[in-house]
Amino acid sequence: MTRWPGAFATTVLATSQVQAHAFGARYDLPLPLSLYLTAAGMAVAASFVGALLVLRTGRTRPLHLDIPLPAKVGQVFSAMLGVVGLIVLAVLLGSAFLGPQEAMRNFTTVWVWVICWVGLVLFSALVVCLWPQIDPFRRLAALSARATGRPWHGSAANLPSAAGLMAPAGLLAIAWIELTSDWSEDPQTVGLLLIAYLLVALVGGLAFGEQWFRVADPLSRIFAALGRVAPLSVTSATVLRVRPPGEGLLSKAEPIRGEVALVIGLIGIVLFDGLSETLVWTAVLDFVSNSPSLRSPLLWLRDQGADLIQVIRTVGLLTTIAGFYGAYWLLMILMRALVGGTFQIGQLARAFAGTLLPIAVAYHLSHYVSYLLIAGQLIFPAASDPFGLGWDLFGTRNWSIDVSVIGARHIWWIAFTALIAGHALSVLVAHRRALQLFEDARRAALSQVPMTIAMVGLTVLSLWILSQPITE
């Protein structure tokens, strides 16, 4: 994911044939790669056939069990998570400016890019989303609104629907910082970004109350979207909902503006990160560097002080997301042509965007599991001495990284399983969504033919990306 843990891990891991993200480990496949790709594609296609045989109109009622919780237990638990979030934010800001300035030793950089951006995201999608209870930005905004007498739950100011576009824009900004710029490697810069994010959250919360975090706040929208995939959901302080994975994606609530771009961005970002570690990306760099038509503008950019690698990676990131975005709208055009009716293309795009979220989760897990388990161990020494004062709070200051916690073989099989499961779940959820919309088994099945073909292609592509050698 980020480059600094990759550089760290590459120095300590050996290589074999299928590589784990950012760590240079390889695994000799016992069978030809083409057989794995074929099997994965067939498994996803089989999930479509299974959906046709099992699912029928009228059998799309929600499947969940609500477990009541004592009111005091829920309130205390939420308060405790809120306090933890505020303490962590304070430590993050202190460590950013006072702690060691090496990214791999600094609590802030390790926590933000490994523990939160990978670990907490996966926990929110695979178990339960607790970000609304943890979120220190929301807590501080709510406290500020209360202190100034501003309304919180029923703000007098209406937030324009266009503010929903801030969520995908924020996701893109985070991805650019983490994958392309050097800012992610500088603790003080990360600290300044946290302060800027906090200031925007405070202003937005004071002006628009809680609806700012429901509509515009990027982190709240990202975690809320991924949390809909999880098998558990905290629906209120007194109710814990248990449901099949992906059930939360079938809500009939009107999607917030920017939802399509947000979901496409979540997938496109990981696709670019994976592609940038393959020989395809090497070929792109060779083409750009040897192209006579690009030489002059590149030299001009370099003379203006631009980092050409960052420029090329930025273009690559935007191109990957734009390409996936365009492909999704093309699928919606095909779906509209197949099913007819009164639905507009935009309505279909918003209705089916959420069904892609299991794919985003599968990509995140398969691509970053080794990163989390190996680079995530850096948090132990960093947490023991977050401010660089020679402390050893948890007795882990001299913790040595154990690179054997996961091997390339395990990474491959986790990824192989996750990618098939994620795409298959998307196929099933999309079929149930189609039954909700069209209320006709034939039209619902017809609408999913383009989506299923695309799912099969994505499965094969993502496995191929994972199997390619990581370029230096």
Coordinates of C-alpha atoms in Angstrom, one line a residue:
M1 CA 0.0 0.0 0.0
T2 CA 2.3 2.7 1.1
R3 CA 5.9 2.6 -0.2
W4 CA 7.8 2.8 3.1
P5 CA 6.6 -0.5 4.6
G6 CA 7.2 -2.1 1.2
A7 CA 10.8 -1.0 1.2
F8 CA 11.2 -2.2 4.8
A9 CA 9.7 -5.6 4.1
T10 CA 11.5 -6.2 0.8
T11 CA 14.8 -6.2 2.7
V12 CA 13.7 -9.0 5.0
L13 CA 11.6 -11.4 3.0
A14 CA 12.7 -13.9 0.5
T15 CA 11.1 -14.3 -2.9
S16 CA 9.1 -17.1 -4.7
Q17 CA 6.5 -17.1 -7.6
V18 CA 3.2 -15.5 -6.7
Q19 CA 4.0 -12.2 -4.9
A20 CA 2.3 -10.8 -1.8
H21 CA 1.6 -7.1 -1.9
A22 CA 4.6 -4.9 -1.0
F23 CA 6.6 -7.7 0.5
G24 CA 8.3 -9.4 -2.4
A25 CA 7.4 -13.0 -1.3
R26 CA 6.6 -15.5 -4.0
Y27 CA 4.9 -18.8 -4.1
D28 CA 5.4 -21.5 -6.7
L29 CA 1.9 -22.5 -7.8
P30 CA 1.3 -26.3 -7.9
L31 CA -0.8 -25.9 -11.1
P32 CA -0.6 -23.5 -14.0
L33 CA -2.0 -20.0 -13.3
S34 CA -4.5 -20.3 -16.2
L35 CA -6.3 -23.2 -14.3
Y36 CA -6.7 -21.0 -11.2
L37 CA -8.1 -18.1 -13.3
T38 CA -10.5 -20.4 -15.1
A39 CA -11.7 -22.0 -11.9
A40 CA -12.3 -18.6 -10.3
G41 CA -14.2 -17.3 -13.2
M42 CA -16.3 -20.5 -13.4
A43 CA -17.1 -20.3 -9.6
V44 CA -18.4 -16.7 -10.0
A45 CA -20.5 -17.7 -13.1
A46 CA -21.9 -20.6 -11.1
S47 CA -23.0 -18.2 -8.4
F48 CA -25.2 -16.5 -11.0
V49 CA -26.7 -19.8 -12.0
G50 CA -27.4 -20.6 -8.4
A51 CA -29.1 -17.2 -7.9
L52 CA -31.3 -17.9 -10.9
L53 CA -32.4 -21.3 -9.4
V54 CA -32.8 -20.3 -5.8
L55 CA -34.0 -16.6 -5.8
R56 CA -37.4 -15.7 -7.0
T57 CA -39.6 -12.6 -6.8
G58 CA -41.2 -12.2 -3.4
R59 CA -38.3 -13.9 -1.6
T60 CA -36.3 -10.8 -1.1
R61 CA -37.4 -9.9 2.4
P62 CA -34.6 -8.7 4.7
L63 CA -32.8 -11.5 6.6
H64 CA -31.6 -10.3 10.0
L65 CA -32.0 -10.8 13.8
D66 CA -32.1 -7.8 16.1
I67 CA -30.6 -8.5 19.5
P68 CA -31.7 -6.0 22.2
L69 CA -29.1 -4.6 24.5
P70 CA -29.5 -2.9 27.9
A71 CA -29.6 0.8 27.3
K72 CA -26.9 1.5 29.8
V73 CA -24.5 -1.1 28.3
G74 CA -24.9 0.4 24.8
Q75 CA -24.4 4.0 26.1
V76 CA -21.3 3.0 28.2
F77 CA -19.8 1.1 25.3
S78 CA -20.3 4.0 22.9
A79 CA -18.9 6.5 25.4
M80 CA -15.8 4.3 26.0
L81 CA -15.1 4.0 22.3
G82 CA -15.5 7.8 22.0
V83 CA -13.0 8.4 24.7
V84 CA -10.6 5.9 23.1
G85 CA -11.0 7.8 19.8
L86 CA -10.2 11.1 21.4
I87 CA -7.1 9.7 23.2
V88 CA -5.8 8.2 20.0
L89 CA -6.3 11.4 18.1
A90 CA -4.4 13.3 20.8
V91 CA -1.5 10.8 20.7
L92 CA -1.5 10.9 16.9
L93 CA -1.1 14.7 16.9
G94 CA 1.6 14.6 19.6
S95 CA 3.5 11.8 18.0
A96 CA 3.4 13.5 14.6
F97 CA 5.3 16.5 15.9
L98 CA 7.2 15.2 18.9
G99 CA 7.9 11.5 18.0
P100 CA 10.5 9.9 15.8
Q101 CA 10.4 11.4 12.3
E102 CA 11.2 8.1 10.6
A103 CA 7.9 6.8 9.1
M104 CA 8.4 3.2 10.2
R105 CA 9.1 4.3 13.8
N106 CA 6.4 6.9 14.2
F107 CA 3.1 6.0 15.8
T108 CA 1.2 8.4 13.6
T109 CA 2.2 7.1 10.2
V110 CA 1.9 3.5 11.3
W111 CA -1.5 4.0 12.9
V112 CA -3.0 6.1 10.1
W113 CA -1.8 4.1 7.1
V114 CA -1.7 0.5 8.5
I115 CA -3.9 0.2 11.5
C116 CA -6.7 2.5 10.5
W117 CA -6.6 2.6 6.7
V118 CA -6.2 -1.1 6.4
G119 CA -7.0 -2.8 9.7
L120 CA -10.0 -0.8 10.8
V121 CA -11.4 -0.7 7.3
L122 CA -11.3 -4.5 7.1
F123 CA -12.7 -4.9 10.6
S124 CA -15.6 -2.5 9.6
A125 CA -16.4 -4.6 6.5
L126 CA -15.8 -8.1 7.8
V127 CA -17.1 -7.8 11.4
V128 CA -18.9 -4.6 12.4
C129 CA -18.5 -0.9 11.7
L130 CA -17.8 1.0 15.0
W131 CA -16.5 4.2 13.3
P132 CA -19.5 6.3 14.3
Q133 CA -18.8 5.5 18.0
I134 CA -15.0 5.9 17.7
D135 CA -14.9 8.9 15.3
P136 CA -13.0 11.7 17.3
F137 CA -13.8 14.3 14.6
R138 CA -17.5 13.8 15.0
R139 CA -17.2 13.8 18.8
L140 CA -15.3 17.1 18.9
A141 CA -17.8 18.6 16.4
A142 CA -20.7 17.5 18.6
L143 CA -19.1 18.9 21.7
S144 CA -18.4 22.2 20.0
A145 CA -22.0 22.4 18.7
R146 CA -23.2 21.8 22.2
A147 CA -20.8 24.3 23.8
T148 CA -21.9 27.0 21.3
G149 CA -25.6 26.3 21.4
R150 CA -25.7 25.2 17.8
P151 CA -28.2 22.5 16.8
W152 CA -26.8 19.1 16.1
H153 CA -29.4 16.5 15.2
G154 CA -31.8 19.0 13.6
S155 CA -29.6 21.7 12.1
A156 CA -31.4 24.8 10.8
A157 CA -29.1 24.9 7.7
N158 CA -29.7 22.5 5.0
L159 CA -26.7 20.9 3.5
P160 CA -26.8 21.0 -0.3
S161 CA -26.9 17.5 -1.9
A162 CA -23.8 18.4 -3.9
A163 CA -21.9 18.2 -0.7
G164 CA -22.1 14.4 -1.0
L165 CA -19.5 14.7 -3.7
M166 CA -17.0 15.7 -1.1
A167 CA -16.9 12.0 0.0
P168 CA -15.4 10.6 -3.2
A169 CA -13.3 13.6 -3.6
G170 CA -11.9 13.0 -0.1
L171 CA -11.3 9.4 -0.9
L172 CA -9.3 10.3 -4.0
A173 CA -7.3 12.8 -2.0
I174 CA -6.4 10.2 0.6
A175 CA -5.5 7.7 -2.1
W176 CA -3.2 10.3 -3.8
I177 CA -1.5 11.2 -0.6
E178 CA -0.9 7.6 0.3
L179 CA 0.0 6.1 -3.1
T180 CA 1.5 8.9 -5.0
S181 CA 2.9 11.7 -2.9
D182 CA 5.7 11.8 -0.3
W183 CA 3.4 13.3 2.3
S184 CA 2.4 9.9 3.7
E185 CA 6.0 9.3 4.7
D186 CA 6.5 12.5 6.7
P187 CA 4.9 12.3 10.2
Q188 CA 4.7 16.1 10.6
T189 CA 2.9 16.4 7.3
V190 CA 0.4 13.7 8.3
G191 CA -0.1 15.6 11.6
L192 CA -0.9 18.8 9.6
L193 CA -3.3 16.9 7.4
L194 CA -5.1 15.5 10.6
I195 CA -5.4 19.1 11.9
A196 CA -6.8 20.3 8.6
Y197 CA -9.3 17.4 8.5
L198 CA -10.3 18.2 12.1
L199 CA -10.8 21.9 11.3
V200 CA -13.0 21.1 8.3
A201 CA -15.0 18.7 10.4
L202 CA -15.5 21.3 13.1
V203 CA -16.7 23.9 10.7
G204 CA -19.0 21.5 8.9
G205 CA -20.4 20.2 12.1
L206 CA -21.1 23.6 13.5
A207 CA -22.7 24.8 10.3
F208 CA -24.7 21.7 9.4
G209 CA -24.8 19.5 12.5
E210 CA -24.8 15.7 12.2
Q211 CA -25.9 15.7 8.6
W212 CA -22.4 16.9 7.7
F213 CA -21.0 13.5 8.8
R214 CA -23.9 11.6 7.2
V215 CA -23.5 13.3 3.8
A216 CA -20.2 15.1 3.3
D217 CA -17.5 13.7 5.6
P218 CA -15.3 11.3 3.6
L219 CA -14.3 9.0 6.4
S220 CA -17.8 8.6 7.7
R221 CA -19.1 7.9 4.3
I222 CA -16.4 5.3 3.5
F223 CA -16.9 3.4 6.8
A224 CA -20.6 3.6 6.5
A225 CA -20.5 2.1 3.0
L226 CA -18.2 -0.7 3.9
G227 CA -20.1 -1.4 7.1
R228 CA -23.1 -2.4 5.0
V229 CA -21.2 -5.5 4.0
A230 CA -20.5 -6.6 7.6
P231 CA -22.5 -9.4 9.3
L232 CA -23.1 -7.2 12.4
S233 CA -24.5 -3.7 12.6
V234 CA -25.1 -1.4 15.5
T235 CA -28.4 0.0 14.5
S236 CA -28.9 2.0 17.8
A237 CA -27.5 2.1 21.3
T238 CA -29.9 -0.7 22.3
V239 CA -29.9 -3.0 19.2
L240 CA -27.2 -5.2 17.6
R241 CA -28.3 -6.6 14.3
V242 CA -27.0 -9.9 13.0
R243 CA -27.4 -10.6 9.3
P244 CA -25.9 -12.4 6.4
P245 CA -22.9 -10.7 4.8
G246 CA -24.0 -8.1 2.3
E247 CA -27.6 -7.9 3.6
G248 CA -27.1 -4.3 4.5
L249 CA -26.6 -3.5 0.8
L250 CA -30.2 -4.2 0.1
S251 CA -31.6 -1.2 2.0
K252 CA -34.2 0.7 0.0
A253 CA -33.0 4.0 1.3
E254 CA -32.2 6.5 -1.4
P255 CA -28.4 6.6 -2.0
I256 CA -26.6 9.8 -1.0
R257 CA -25.1 11.8 -3.9
G258 CA -21.6 10.6 -4.8
E259 CA -22.3 7.0 -3.8
V260 CA -21.4 5.6 -7.3
A261 CA -18.1 7.5 -7.5
L262 CA -17.3 6.5 -3.9
V263 CA -17.8 2.8 -4.6
I264 CA -16.0 2.9 -7.9
G265 CA -13.1 4.8 -6.2
L266 CA -12.8 2.1 -3.5
I267 CA -12.3 -0.5 -6.2
G268 CA -10.3 1.5 -8.7
I269 CA -7.7 2.6 -6.1
V270 CA -6.8 -0.9 -5.1
L271 CA -6.8 -2.0 -8.8
F272 CA -4.2 0.8 -9.6
D273 CA -2.1 -0.1 -6.5
G274 CA -2.0 -3.7 -7.8
L275 CA -1.4 -2.8 -11.4
S276 CA 1.5 -0.5 -10.4
E277 CA 3.3 -3.6 -9.1
T278 CA 3.1 -5.5 -12.3
L279 CA 5.2 -5.7 -15.5
V280 CA 2.3 -3.8 -17.2
W281 CA 3.2 -0.7 -15.2
T282 CA 6.9 -1.2 -16.1
A283 CA 5.9 -1.3 -19.7
V284 CA 3.9 1.9 -19.2
L285 CA 6.9 3.7 -17.6
D286 CA 9.1 2.5 -20.5
F287 CA 6.7 3.8 -23.0
V288 CA 6.4 7.2 -21.3
S289 CA 10.1 7.6 -20.9
N290 CA 10.8 6.6 -24.5
S291 CA 8.0 8.5 -26.2
P292 CA 9.2 11.4 -28.4
S293 CA 5.8 13.2 -28.1
L294 CA 5.9 13.1 -24.3
R295 CA 9.5 14.1 -23.9
S296 CA 9.0 17.8 -24.2
P297 CA 6.1 18.2 -21.8
L298 CA 7.8 15.9 -19.3
L299 CA 11.1 17.8 -19.5
W300 CA 9.1 21.1 -19.0
L301 CA 7.3 19.6 -15.9
R302 CA 10.7 18.5 -14.5
D303 CA 12.1 22.0 -15.1
Q304 CA 9.1 23.4 -13.1
G305 CA 10.1 21.2 -10.1
A306 CA 7.6 18.4 -10.6
D307 CA 8.4 14.9 -9.6
L308 CA 7.9 13.0 -12.8
I309 CA 7.2 9.7 -11.1
Q310 CA 4.5 11.3 -9.0
V311 CA 3.0 12.9 -12.1
I312 CA 2.9 9.6 -14.0
R313 CA 1.4 7.8 -10.9
T314 CA -1.2 10.5 -10.5
V315 CA -2.2 10.1 -14.2
G316 CA -2.2 6.4 -13.8
L317 CA -4.4 6.6 -10.6
L318 CA -6.9 8.9 -12.3
T319 CA -7.0 6.9 -15.5
T320 CA -7.6 3.6 -13.7
I321 CA -10.5 5.0 -11.7
A322 CA -12.0 6.9 -14.7
G323 CA -11.7 3.7 -16.8
F324 CA -13.6 1.6 -14.2
Y325 CA -16.1 4.4 -13.7
G326 CA -16.8 4.5 -17.5
A327 CA -17.0 0.7 -17.7
Y328 CA -19.7 0.7 -14.9
W329 CA -21.8 3.3 -16.7
L330 CA -21.5 1.3 -19.9
L331 CA -22.8 -1.7 -17.9
M332 CA -25.8 0.3 -16.8
I333 CA -26.5 1.4 -20.4
L334 CA -26.5 -2.3 -21.4
M335 CA -28.8 -3.2 -18.5
R336 CA -31.2 -0.4 -19.4
A337 CA -31.3 -1.6 -23.0
L338 CA -32.0 -5.2 -22.0
V339 CA -34.7 -4.6 -19.4
G340 CA -36.4 -1.5 -20.8
G341 CA -39.1 0.0 -18.5
T342 CA -39.2 3.3 -16.8
F343 CA -35.9 3.2 -15.0
Q344 CA -33.3 5.8 -16.1
I345 CA -29.7 4.9 -16.4
G346 CA -28.8 7.1 -13.4
Q347 CA -31.3 5.3 -11.3
L348 CA -29.9 1.9 -12.2
A349 CA -26.3 3.1 -11.5
R350 CA -27.2 4.4 -8.0
A351 CA -29.3 1.2 -7.3
F352 CA -26.6 -1.2 -8.2
A353 CA -23.5 0.7 -7.0
G354 CA -23.6 -0.8 -3.5
T355 CA -23.6 -4.3 -4.9
L356 CA -20.0 -3.8 -5.9
L357 CA -18.9 -3.2 -2.3
P358 CA -18.1 -6.9 -1.5
I359 CA -15.6 -6.7 -4.4
A360 CA -14.0 -3.7 -2.8
V361 CA -13.7 -5.6 0.5
A362 CA -12.3 -8.7 -1.3
Y363 CA -9.7 -6.5 -3.1
H364 CA -8.7 -4.8 0.1
L365 CA -8.3 -8.1 2.0
S366 CA -6.4 -10.0 -0.7
H367 CA -4.1 -7.1 -1.6
Y368 CA -3.3 -5.8 1.9
V369 CA -3.4 -8.8 4.3
S370 CA 0.3 -9.3 4.3
Y371 CA 0.9 -5.6 4.7
L372 CA -1.4 -5.5 7.7
L373 CA 0.1 -8.6 9.4
I374 CA 3.7 -7.7 8.9
A375 CA 3.9 -3.9 8.7
G376 CA 1.2 -3.7 11.4
Q377 CA 3.7 -5.1 13.9
L378 CA 5.5 -1.7 13.7
I379 CA 2.7 -0.4 16.0
F380 CA 4.0 -2.3 19.0
P381 CA 7.3 -0.5 19.4
A382 CA 5.8 2.8 18.2
A383 CA 3.0 2.6 20.8
S384 CA 5.5 2.0 23.7
D385 CA 7.3 5.2 22.9
P386 CA 5.0 7.4 20.8
F387 CA 6.8 10.7 21.6
G388 CA 10.4 9.5 21.4
L389 CA 11.1 10.1 25.1
G390 CA 12.7 6.7 25.8
W391 CA 9.5 5.3 27.3
D392 CA 8.6 1.6 27.2
L393 CA 4.9 1.8 28.2
F394 CA 3.9 -1.7 27.1
G395 CA 7.3 -3.5 27.2
T396 CA 7.4 -3.6 23.4
R397 CA 9.8 -0.8 22.6
N398 CA 12.4 -3.3 21.3
W399 CA 9.8 -5.5 19.5
S400 CA 11.3 -7.3 16.5
I401 CA 9.2 -7.8 13.4
D402 CA 8.2 -11.4 12.8
V403 CA 8.0 -11.8 9.0
S404 CA 6.9 -15.5 9.3
V405 CA 3.4 -14.7 10.6
I406 CA 2.1 -15.2 7.1
G407 CA 3.8 -16.8 4.1
A408 CA 3.3 -16.3 0.4
R409 CA 1.3 -19.6 0.1
H410 CA -1.2 -18.4 2.7
I411 CA -1.4 -15.0 1.1
W412 CA -2.2 -16.6 -2.3
W413 CA -5.0 -18.9 -0.9
I414 CA -6.5 -16.1 1.2
A415 CA -6.6 -13.9 -1.9
F416 CA -7.9 -16.7 -4.1
T417 CA -10.7 -17.4 -1.7
A418 CA -11.5 -13.8 -0.9
L419 CA -11.7 -12.7 -4.5
I420 CA -14.0 -15.6 -5.5
A421 CA -16.2 -15.1 -2.4
G422 CA -16.4 -11.3 -2.9
H423 CA -17.4 -11.5 -6.5
A424 CA -19.8 -14.3 -5.9
L425 CA -21.4 -12.3 -3.1
S426 CA -21.7 -9.3 -5.4
V427 CA -23.5 -11.4 -8.0
L428 CA -26.0 -12.7 -5.4
V429 CA -26.6 -9.3 -3.9
A430 CA -27.0 -7.7 -7.3
H431 CA -29.6 -10.4 -8.3
R432 CA -31.6 -9.7 -5.1
R433 CA -31.4 -6.0 -5.8
A434 CA -32.7 -6.7 -9.4
L435 CA -35.6 -8.6 -8.0
Q436 CA -36.4 -5.7 -5.7
L437 CA -36.3 -3.2 -8.6
F438 CA -38.0 -5.1 -11.4
E439 CA -40.3 -7.5 -9.5
D440 CA -40.1 -9.9 -12.4
A441 CA -37.7 -12.9 -12.4
R442 CA -37.1 -12.8 -16.1
R443 CA -36.2 -9.1 -16.3
A444 CA -34.1 -9.4 -13.1
A445 CA -32.1 -12.3 -14.6
L446 CA -31.7 -10.5 -17.9
S447 CA -30.5 -7.4 -16.2
Q448 CA -27.7 -9.3 -14.5
V449 CA -26.1 -10.9 -17.6
P450 CA -23.8 -7.9 -18.3
M451 CA -23.0 -7.6 -14.5
T452 CA -22.1 -11.2 -14.2
I453 CA -19.9 -11.2 -17.3
A454 CA -18.2 -8.2 -15.8
M455 CA -17.8 -9.9 -12.5
V456 CA -16.2 -12.9 -14.1
G457 CA -13.8 -10.7 -16.0
L458 CA -12.9 -8.7 -12.8
T459 CA -12.3 -12.0 -10.9
V460 CA -9.8 -13.1 -13.5
L461 CA -8.1 -9.7 -13.8
S462 CA -7.7 -9.3 -10.1
L463 CA -6.2 -12.7 -9.6
W464 CA -3.9 -12.1 -12.6
I465 CA -2.8 -8.8 -11.0
L466 CA -2.1 -10.6 -7.7
S467 CA 0.0 -13.3 -9.4
Q468 CA 2.3 -10.9 -11.1
P469 CA 5.8 -10.1 -9.9
I470 CA 6.1 -6.8 -7.9
T471 CA 8.2 -4.3 -9.8
E472 CA 10.9 -2.3 -8.1

